[in-house]
Coordinates of C-alpha atoms and ligand atoms in Angstrom, one line a residue:
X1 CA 11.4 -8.3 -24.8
X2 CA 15.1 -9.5 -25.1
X3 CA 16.8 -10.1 -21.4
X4 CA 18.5 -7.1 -20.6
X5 CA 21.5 -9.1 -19.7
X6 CA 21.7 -11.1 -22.9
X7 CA 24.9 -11.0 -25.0
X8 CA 26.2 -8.6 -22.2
X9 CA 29.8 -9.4 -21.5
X10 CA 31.6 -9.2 -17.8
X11 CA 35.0 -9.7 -16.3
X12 CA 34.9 -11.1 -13.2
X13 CA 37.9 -10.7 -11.1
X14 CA 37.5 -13.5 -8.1
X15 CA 39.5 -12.3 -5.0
X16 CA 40.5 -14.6 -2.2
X17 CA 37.8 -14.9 0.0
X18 CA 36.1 -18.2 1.3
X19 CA 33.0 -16.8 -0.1
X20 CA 34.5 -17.4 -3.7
X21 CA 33.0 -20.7 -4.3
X22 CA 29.4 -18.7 -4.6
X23 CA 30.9 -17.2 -7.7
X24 CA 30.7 -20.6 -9.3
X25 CA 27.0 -20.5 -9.0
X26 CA 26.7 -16.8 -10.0
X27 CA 29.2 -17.5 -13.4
X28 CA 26.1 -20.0 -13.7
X29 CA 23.0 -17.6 -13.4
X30 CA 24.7 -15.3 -15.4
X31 CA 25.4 -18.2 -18.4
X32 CA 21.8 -18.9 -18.3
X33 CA 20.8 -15.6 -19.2
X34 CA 23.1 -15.4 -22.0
X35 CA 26.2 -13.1 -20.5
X36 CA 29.4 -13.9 -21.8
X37 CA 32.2 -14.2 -19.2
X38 CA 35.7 -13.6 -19.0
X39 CA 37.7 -14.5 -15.8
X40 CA 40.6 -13.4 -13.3
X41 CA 41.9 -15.7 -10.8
X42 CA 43.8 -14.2 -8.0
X43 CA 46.0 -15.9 -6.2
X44 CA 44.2 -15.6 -3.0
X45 CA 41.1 -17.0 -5.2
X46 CA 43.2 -19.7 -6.5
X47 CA 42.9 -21.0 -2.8
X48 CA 39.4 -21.4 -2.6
X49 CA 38.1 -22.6 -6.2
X50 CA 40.1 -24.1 -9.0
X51 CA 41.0 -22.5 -12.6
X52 CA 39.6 -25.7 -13.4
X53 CA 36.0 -25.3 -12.4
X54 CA 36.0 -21.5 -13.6
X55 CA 36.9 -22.5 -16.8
X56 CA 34.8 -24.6 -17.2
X57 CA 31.7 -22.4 -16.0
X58 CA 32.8 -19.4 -18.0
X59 CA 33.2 -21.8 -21.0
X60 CA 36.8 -19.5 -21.6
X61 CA 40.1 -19.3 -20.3
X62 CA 41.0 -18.0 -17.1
X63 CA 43.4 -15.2 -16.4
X64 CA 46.2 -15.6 -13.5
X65 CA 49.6 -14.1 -14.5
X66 CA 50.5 -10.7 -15.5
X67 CA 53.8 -11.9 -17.2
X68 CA 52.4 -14.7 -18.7
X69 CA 54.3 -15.0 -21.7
X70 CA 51.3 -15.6 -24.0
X71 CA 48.9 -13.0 -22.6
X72 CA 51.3 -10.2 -22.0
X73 CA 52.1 -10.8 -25.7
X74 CA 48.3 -9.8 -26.0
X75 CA 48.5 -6.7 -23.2
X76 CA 46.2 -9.3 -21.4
X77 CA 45.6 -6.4 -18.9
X78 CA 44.4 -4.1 -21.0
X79 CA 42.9 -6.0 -23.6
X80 CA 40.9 -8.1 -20.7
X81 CA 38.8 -4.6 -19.5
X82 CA 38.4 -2.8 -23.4
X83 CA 36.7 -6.4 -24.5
X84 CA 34.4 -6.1 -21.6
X85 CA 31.2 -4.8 -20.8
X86 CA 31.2 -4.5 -16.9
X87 CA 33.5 -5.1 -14.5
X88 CA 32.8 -7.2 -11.0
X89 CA 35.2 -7.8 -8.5
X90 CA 33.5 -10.5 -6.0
X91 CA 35.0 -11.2 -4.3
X92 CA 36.2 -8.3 -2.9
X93 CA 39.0 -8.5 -0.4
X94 CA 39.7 -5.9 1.9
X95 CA 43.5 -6.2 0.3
X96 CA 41.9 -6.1 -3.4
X97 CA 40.0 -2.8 -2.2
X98 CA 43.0 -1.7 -0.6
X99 CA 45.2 -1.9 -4.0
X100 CA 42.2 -0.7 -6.0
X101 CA 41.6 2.8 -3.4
X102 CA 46.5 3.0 -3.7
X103 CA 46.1 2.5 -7.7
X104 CA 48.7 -0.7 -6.8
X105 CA 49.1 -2.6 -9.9
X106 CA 51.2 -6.2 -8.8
X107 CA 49.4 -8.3 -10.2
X108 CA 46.7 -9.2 -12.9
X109 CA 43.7 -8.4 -11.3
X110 CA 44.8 -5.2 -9.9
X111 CA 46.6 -4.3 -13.0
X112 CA 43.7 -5.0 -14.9
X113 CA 41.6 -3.0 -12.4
X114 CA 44.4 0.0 -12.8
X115 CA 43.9 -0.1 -16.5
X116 CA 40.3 -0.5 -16.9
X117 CA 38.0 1.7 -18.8
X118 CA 34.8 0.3 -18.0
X119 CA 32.5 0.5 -15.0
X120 CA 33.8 -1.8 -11.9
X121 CA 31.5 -3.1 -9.0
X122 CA 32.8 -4.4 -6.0
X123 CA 31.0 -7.3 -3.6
X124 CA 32.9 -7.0 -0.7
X125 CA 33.6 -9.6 1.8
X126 CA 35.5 -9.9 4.8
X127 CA 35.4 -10.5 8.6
X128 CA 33.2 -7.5 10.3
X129 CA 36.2 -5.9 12.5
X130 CA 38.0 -6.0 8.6
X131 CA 35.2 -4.3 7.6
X132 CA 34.6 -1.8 10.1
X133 CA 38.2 -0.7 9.9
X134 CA 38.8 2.9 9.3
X135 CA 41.0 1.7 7.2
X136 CA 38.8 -0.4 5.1
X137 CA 35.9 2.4 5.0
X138 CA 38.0 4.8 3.5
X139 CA 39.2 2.6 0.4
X140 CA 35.5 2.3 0.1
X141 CA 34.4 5.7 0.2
X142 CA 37.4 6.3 -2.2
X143 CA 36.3 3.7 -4.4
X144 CA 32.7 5.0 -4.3
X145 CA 33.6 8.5 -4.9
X146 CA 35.5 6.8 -8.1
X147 CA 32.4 6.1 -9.2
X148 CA 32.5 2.2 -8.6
X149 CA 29.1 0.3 -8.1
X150 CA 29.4 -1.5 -4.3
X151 CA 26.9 -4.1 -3.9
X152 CA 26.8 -4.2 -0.8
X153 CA 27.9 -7.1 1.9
X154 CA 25.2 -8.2 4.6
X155 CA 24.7 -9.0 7.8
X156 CA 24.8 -12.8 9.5
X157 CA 27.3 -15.4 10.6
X158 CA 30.6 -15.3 8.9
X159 CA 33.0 -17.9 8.0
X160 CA 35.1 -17.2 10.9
X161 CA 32.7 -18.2 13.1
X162 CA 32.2 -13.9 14.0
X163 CA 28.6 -12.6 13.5
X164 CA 28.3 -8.8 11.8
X165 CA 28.9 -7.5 8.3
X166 CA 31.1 -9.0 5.9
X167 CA 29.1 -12.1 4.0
X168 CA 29.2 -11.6 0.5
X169 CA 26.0 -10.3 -1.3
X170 CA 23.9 -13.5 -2.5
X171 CA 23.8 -14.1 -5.8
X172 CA 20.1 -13.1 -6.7
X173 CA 21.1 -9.7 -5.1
X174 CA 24.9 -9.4 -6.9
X175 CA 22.6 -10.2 -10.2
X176 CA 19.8 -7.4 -9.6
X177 CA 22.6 -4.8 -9.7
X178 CA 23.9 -5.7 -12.6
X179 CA 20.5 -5.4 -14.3
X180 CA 20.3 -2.6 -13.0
X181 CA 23.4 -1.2 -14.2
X182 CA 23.0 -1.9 -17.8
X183 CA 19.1 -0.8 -17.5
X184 CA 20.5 2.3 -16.4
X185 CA 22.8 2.7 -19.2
X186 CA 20.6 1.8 -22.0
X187 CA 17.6 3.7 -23.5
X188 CA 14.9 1.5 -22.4
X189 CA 10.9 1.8 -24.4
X190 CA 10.0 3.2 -21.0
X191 CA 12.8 4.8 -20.1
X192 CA 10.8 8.2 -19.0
X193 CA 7.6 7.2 -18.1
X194 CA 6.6 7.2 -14.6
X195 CA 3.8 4.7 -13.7
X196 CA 1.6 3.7 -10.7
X197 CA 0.9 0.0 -10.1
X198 CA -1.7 -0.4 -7.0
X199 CA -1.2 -4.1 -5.9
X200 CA -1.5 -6.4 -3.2
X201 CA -4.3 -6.6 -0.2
X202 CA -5.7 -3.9 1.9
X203 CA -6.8 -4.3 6.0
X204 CA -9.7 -2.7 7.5
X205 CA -9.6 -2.5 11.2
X206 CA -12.3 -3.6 13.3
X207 CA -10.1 -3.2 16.4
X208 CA -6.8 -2.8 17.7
X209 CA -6.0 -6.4 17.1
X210 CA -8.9 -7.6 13.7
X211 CA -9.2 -6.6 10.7
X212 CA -11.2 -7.3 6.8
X213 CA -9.3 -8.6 4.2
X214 CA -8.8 -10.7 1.4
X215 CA -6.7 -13.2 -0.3
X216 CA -4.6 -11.5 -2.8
X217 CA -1.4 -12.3 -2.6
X218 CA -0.1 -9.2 -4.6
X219 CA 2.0 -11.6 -6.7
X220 CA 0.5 -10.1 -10.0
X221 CA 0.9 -6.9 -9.4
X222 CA 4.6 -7.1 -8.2
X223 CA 5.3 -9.0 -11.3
X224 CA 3.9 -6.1 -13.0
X225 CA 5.8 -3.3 -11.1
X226 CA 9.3 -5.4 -12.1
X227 CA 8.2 -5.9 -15.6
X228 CA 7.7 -2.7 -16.1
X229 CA 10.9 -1.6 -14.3
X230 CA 12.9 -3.8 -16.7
X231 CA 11.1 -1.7 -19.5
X232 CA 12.7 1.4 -17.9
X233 CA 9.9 2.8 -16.6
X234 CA 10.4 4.7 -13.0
X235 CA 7.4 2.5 -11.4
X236 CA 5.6 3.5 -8.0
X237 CA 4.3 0.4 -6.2
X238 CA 1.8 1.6 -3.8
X239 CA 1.1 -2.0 -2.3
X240 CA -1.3 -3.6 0.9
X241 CA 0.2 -5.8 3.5
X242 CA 2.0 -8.7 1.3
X243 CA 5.2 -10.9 2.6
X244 CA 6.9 -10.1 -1.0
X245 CA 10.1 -8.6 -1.8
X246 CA 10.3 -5.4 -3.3
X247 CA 11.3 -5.8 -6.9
X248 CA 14.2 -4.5 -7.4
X249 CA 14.4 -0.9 -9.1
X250 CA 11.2 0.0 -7.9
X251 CA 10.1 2.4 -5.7
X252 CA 7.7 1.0 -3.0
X253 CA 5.3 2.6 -0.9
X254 CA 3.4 0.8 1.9
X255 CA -0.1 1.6 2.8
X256 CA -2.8 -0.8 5.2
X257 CA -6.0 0.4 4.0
X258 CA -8.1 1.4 0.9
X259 CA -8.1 5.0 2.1
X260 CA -4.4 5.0 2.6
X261 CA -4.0 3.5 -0.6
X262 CA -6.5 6.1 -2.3
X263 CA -4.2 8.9 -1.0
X264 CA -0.9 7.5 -1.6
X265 CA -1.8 6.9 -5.2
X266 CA -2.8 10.3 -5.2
X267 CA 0.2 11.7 -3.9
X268 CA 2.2 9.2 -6.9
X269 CA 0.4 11.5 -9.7
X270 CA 1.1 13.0 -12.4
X271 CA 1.8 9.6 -14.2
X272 CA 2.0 8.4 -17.7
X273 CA 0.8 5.1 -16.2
X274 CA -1.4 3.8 -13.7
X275 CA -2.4 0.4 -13.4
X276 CA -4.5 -0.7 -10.4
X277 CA -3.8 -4.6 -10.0
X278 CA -4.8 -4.3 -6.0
X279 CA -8.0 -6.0 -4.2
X280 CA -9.0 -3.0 -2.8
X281 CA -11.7 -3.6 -0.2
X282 CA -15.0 -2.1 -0.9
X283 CA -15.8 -1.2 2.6
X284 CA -14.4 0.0 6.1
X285 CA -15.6 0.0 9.3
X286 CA -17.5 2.9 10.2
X287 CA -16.7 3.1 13.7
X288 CA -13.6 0.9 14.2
X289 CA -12.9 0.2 18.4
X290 CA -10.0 1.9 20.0
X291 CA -10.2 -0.9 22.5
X292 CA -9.9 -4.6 21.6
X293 CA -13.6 -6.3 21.5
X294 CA -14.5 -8.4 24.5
X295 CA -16.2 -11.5 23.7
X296 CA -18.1 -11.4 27.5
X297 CA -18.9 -7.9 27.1
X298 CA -19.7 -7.3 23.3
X299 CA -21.4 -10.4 22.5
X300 CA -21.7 -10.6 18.8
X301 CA -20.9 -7.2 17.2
X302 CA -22.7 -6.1 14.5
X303 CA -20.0 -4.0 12.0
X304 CA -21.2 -1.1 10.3
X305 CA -19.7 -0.5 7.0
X306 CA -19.1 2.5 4.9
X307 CA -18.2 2.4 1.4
X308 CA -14.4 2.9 0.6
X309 CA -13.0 5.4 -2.2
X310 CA -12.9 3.4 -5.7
X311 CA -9.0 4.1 -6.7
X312 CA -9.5 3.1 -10.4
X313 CA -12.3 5.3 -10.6
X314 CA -11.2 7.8 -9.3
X315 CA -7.5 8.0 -11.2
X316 CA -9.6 7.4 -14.2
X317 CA -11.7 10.6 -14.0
X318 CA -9.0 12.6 -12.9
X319 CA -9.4 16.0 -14.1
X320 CA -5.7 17.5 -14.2
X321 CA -3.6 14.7 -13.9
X322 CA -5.6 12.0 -15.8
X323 CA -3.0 9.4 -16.8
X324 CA -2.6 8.5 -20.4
X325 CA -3.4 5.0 -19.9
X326 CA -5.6 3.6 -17.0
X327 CA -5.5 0.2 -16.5
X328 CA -7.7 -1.8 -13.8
X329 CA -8.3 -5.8 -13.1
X330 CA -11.1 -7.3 -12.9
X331 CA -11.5 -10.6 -10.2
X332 CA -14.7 -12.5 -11.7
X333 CA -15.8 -16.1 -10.8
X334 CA -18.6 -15.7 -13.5
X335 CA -19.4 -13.8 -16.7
X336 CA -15.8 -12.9 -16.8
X337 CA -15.2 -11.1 -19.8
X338 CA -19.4 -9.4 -19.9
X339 CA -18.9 -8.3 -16.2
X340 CA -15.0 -7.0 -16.9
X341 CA -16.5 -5.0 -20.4
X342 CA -19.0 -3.3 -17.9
X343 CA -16.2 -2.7 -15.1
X344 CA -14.5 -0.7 -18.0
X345 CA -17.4 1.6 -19.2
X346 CA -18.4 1.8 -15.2
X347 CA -14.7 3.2 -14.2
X348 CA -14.1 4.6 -17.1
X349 CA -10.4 3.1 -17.5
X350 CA -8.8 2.3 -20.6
X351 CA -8.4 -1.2 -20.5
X352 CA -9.2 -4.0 -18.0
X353 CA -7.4 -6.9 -17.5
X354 CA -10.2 -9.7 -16.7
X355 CA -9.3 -13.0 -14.6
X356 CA -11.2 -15.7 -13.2
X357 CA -10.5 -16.7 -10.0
X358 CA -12.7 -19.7 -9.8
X359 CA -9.2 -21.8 -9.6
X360 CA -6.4 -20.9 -7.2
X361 CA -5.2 -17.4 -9.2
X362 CA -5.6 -16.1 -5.4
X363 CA -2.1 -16.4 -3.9
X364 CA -1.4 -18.8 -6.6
X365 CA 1.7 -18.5 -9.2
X366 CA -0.5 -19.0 -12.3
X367 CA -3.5 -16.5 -13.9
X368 CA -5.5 -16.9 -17.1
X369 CA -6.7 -13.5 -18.0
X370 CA -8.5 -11.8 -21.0
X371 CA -7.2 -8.1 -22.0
X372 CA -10.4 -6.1 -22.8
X373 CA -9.9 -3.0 -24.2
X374 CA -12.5 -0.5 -26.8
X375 CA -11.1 -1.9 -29.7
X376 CA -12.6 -5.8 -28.6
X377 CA -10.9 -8.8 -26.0
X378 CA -8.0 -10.5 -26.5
X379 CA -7.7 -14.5 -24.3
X380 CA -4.4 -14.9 -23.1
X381 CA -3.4 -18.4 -22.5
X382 CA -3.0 -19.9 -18.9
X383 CA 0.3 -18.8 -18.0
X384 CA 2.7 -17.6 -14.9
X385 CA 2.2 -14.7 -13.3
X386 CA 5.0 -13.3 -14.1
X387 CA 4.6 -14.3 -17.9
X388 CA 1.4 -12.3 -17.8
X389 CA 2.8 -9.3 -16.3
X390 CA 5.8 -9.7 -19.4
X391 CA 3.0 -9.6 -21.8
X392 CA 0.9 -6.4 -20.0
X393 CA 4.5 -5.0 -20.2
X394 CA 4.8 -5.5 -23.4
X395 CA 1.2 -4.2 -24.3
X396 CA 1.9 -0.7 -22.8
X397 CA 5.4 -0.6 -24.4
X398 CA 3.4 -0.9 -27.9
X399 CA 0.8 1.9 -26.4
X400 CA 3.6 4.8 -26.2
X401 CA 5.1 3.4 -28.7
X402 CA 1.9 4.3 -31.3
Ligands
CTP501 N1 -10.5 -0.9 -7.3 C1 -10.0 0.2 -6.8 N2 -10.6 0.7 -5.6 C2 -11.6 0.1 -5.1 C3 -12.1 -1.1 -5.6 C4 -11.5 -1.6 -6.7 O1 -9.0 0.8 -7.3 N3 -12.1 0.6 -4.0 C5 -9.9 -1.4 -8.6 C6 -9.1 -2.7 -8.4 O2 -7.8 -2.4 -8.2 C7 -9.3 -3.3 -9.8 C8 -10.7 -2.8 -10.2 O3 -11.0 -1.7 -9.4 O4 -8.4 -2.8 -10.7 C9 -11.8 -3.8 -10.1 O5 -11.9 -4.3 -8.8 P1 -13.1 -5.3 -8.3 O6 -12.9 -5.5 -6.9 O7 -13.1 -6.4 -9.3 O8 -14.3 -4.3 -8.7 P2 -15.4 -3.7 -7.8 O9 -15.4 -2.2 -8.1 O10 -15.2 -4.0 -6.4 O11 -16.7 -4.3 -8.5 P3 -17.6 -5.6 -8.1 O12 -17.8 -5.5 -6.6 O13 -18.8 -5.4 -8.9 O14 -16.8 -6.8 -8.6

């Protein structure tokens, strides 16, 4: 699937803010996935990085002056938001929001902004007491009601030596709102189809303080939940204890153990969709202690298990909300693919995705797996995880496609 950002085009519109210099490295990220961009300098952002270096990131000219004789001959600032896609002001002053929220047009950028008939995002950034202003907090709550896209500034130590809000978004997070802004205004394969993906770990308590679990990382199936996101599906990711990020766009619910995880999924139905990547344990503690385990007084305890609730199975043999398309893994270190073809007919899924963990898939950034479905088994090559989760992706865009 093509990136969702390539060929897109944006007009940045760098404010004066020390934090400027970080839109060098997003004009970068945003090169390298193919987005075409346009440039205003403002004054204020004059101070911090050069028309020189913009240009040269942005490959294009950069904007300064509204009465520049040969723009102006052009309407430079109208011309500069109709041959745009998006519009992102980072970043953005508390005097650029302040213009913006007055309609003041005095200069390029704000003219520009005045006469723009595309979607604008802010990134603010500014000292916290700037921030906090009532002042401040109304442009942006006029703004907002406006209908422009804040990405919002965070928390930490600013450039004025102040701790509190006002640090500009970081780039990664600046770049997952525009995705999601242009996934949101484009009619994705998946657009419309909810799906479940189970991932990550689950604990089992012995006590207050142990617990049973295993080595899954969840990497896979977070890489599965974003793929699928980036598809346009509306993706549940009921997920075990992991130390991942939640992908962006995706809804995430947390859960510790299988039987949580059995009822959240539950709770996520009716889907189109579910696809159950988590190492679910296959058994709890009977009788887990309400009191931690004493090593004098216990002496070696002897655990009593009971089995857990089988989530694939279960979704599978649903009898009302049966989701089109069941998909479950299957973690061998032998007979991969014979074992993975009997996991299917056992829990009656649709398709299995096999891998063999005999290497380091757990926790690991690489899988090798082999899509087994009725129709026969397909190898897939040794590849990232995430490339593997692009390529699922890309298998159940073709199966509500048919
Ligand atoms: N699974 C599940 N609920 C469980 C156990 C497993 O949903 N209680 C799902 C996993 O998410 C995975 C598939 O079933 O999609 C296979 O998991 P696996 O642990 O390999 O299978 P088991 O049923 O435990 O079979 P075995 O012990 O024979 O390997």
């Amino acid at each position: 699937m093509a990136d969702i950002l390539e060929n897109k085009k944006i007009l940045l519109v760098i404010g004066g803010g020390i934090a400027a210099y970080k839109c060098l490295d997003l004009i970068r990220r945003l090169k390298e996935r193919g987005v075409g961009i346009q440039a205003i300098l403002t004054k204020g952002g004059e101070q911090f990085v050069t028309p020189l270096a913009v240009s040269s990131l942005t490959e294009n000219k950069v904007y300064q002056d509204l009465f520049s004789l040969t723009d102006e001959a052009e309407m430079g600032h109208i011309r500069l938001s109709r041959e745009n896609d998006l519009i992102l002001v980072a970043p953005a002053t508390a005097d650029l929001m302040a213009k913006m929220a007055m309609g003041i047009a005095d200069n390029l950028a704000t003219a520009t902004l005045l006469a723009a008939n595309k979607q604008i995002m802010i990134a603010p950034t500014m000292n916290s007491q700037m921030w906090g202003n009532p002042a401040t907090q109304a442009n942006l709550k006029t703004l907002k009601e406006r209908g422009m896209i804040e990405v919002p500034p965070a928390d930490g130590e600013l450039a004025c030596g102040e701790e509190g809000t006002g640090r500009l978004a970081e780039v990664p997070d600046i770049i997952a709102q525009i995705e999601a802004f242009f996934l949101s205004s484009e009619d994705l394969p998946l657009s419309g189809k909810h799906i479940l993906v189970t991932a990550g770990p689950t604990h089992e308590n012995i006590d207050p303080v142990r617990y049973i679990a295993n080595h899954s990382s969840g990497k896979q199936g977070y890489e599965i939940a974003r793929a699928l996101y980036l598809r346009g599906a509306d993706v549940t990711l009921v997920s075990g204890p992991t130390n991942l990020k939640t992908p962006d766009g995706v809804r995430r619910v947390n859960v510790t153990s299988a039987r949580e995880m059995m009822a959240e999924s539950e709770n996520a139905l009716p889907v189109n969709a579910a696809i159950c990547v988590a190492a679910v344990a296959d058994w709890h503690i009977k009788n887990p202690s309400d009191q931690k385990l004493k090593k004098n007084k216990t002496g070696t305890p002897a655990l009593d298990f009971s089995e857990n609730p089988d989530i694939l199975k279960t979704i599978s043999n649903q009898a009302d909300h049966r989701p089109k398309l069941v998909v479950g893994f299957a973690a061998e270190s032998e007979n991969v693919v014979d074992y993975a073809r009997e996991k299917l007919d056992r829990k009656g899924c649709d398709w299995i995705v096999a891998n063999d963990i005999s290497g380091d898939v757990m926790g690991g950034d690489h899988n090798q797996v082999h899509l087994i479905t009725n129709d026969g088994a397909e190898d897939w090559p040794h590849m990232a995880k995430a490339a593997v989760a692009d390529k699922l992706a890309d298998k159940i865009t073709e199966y509500f496609e048919d």
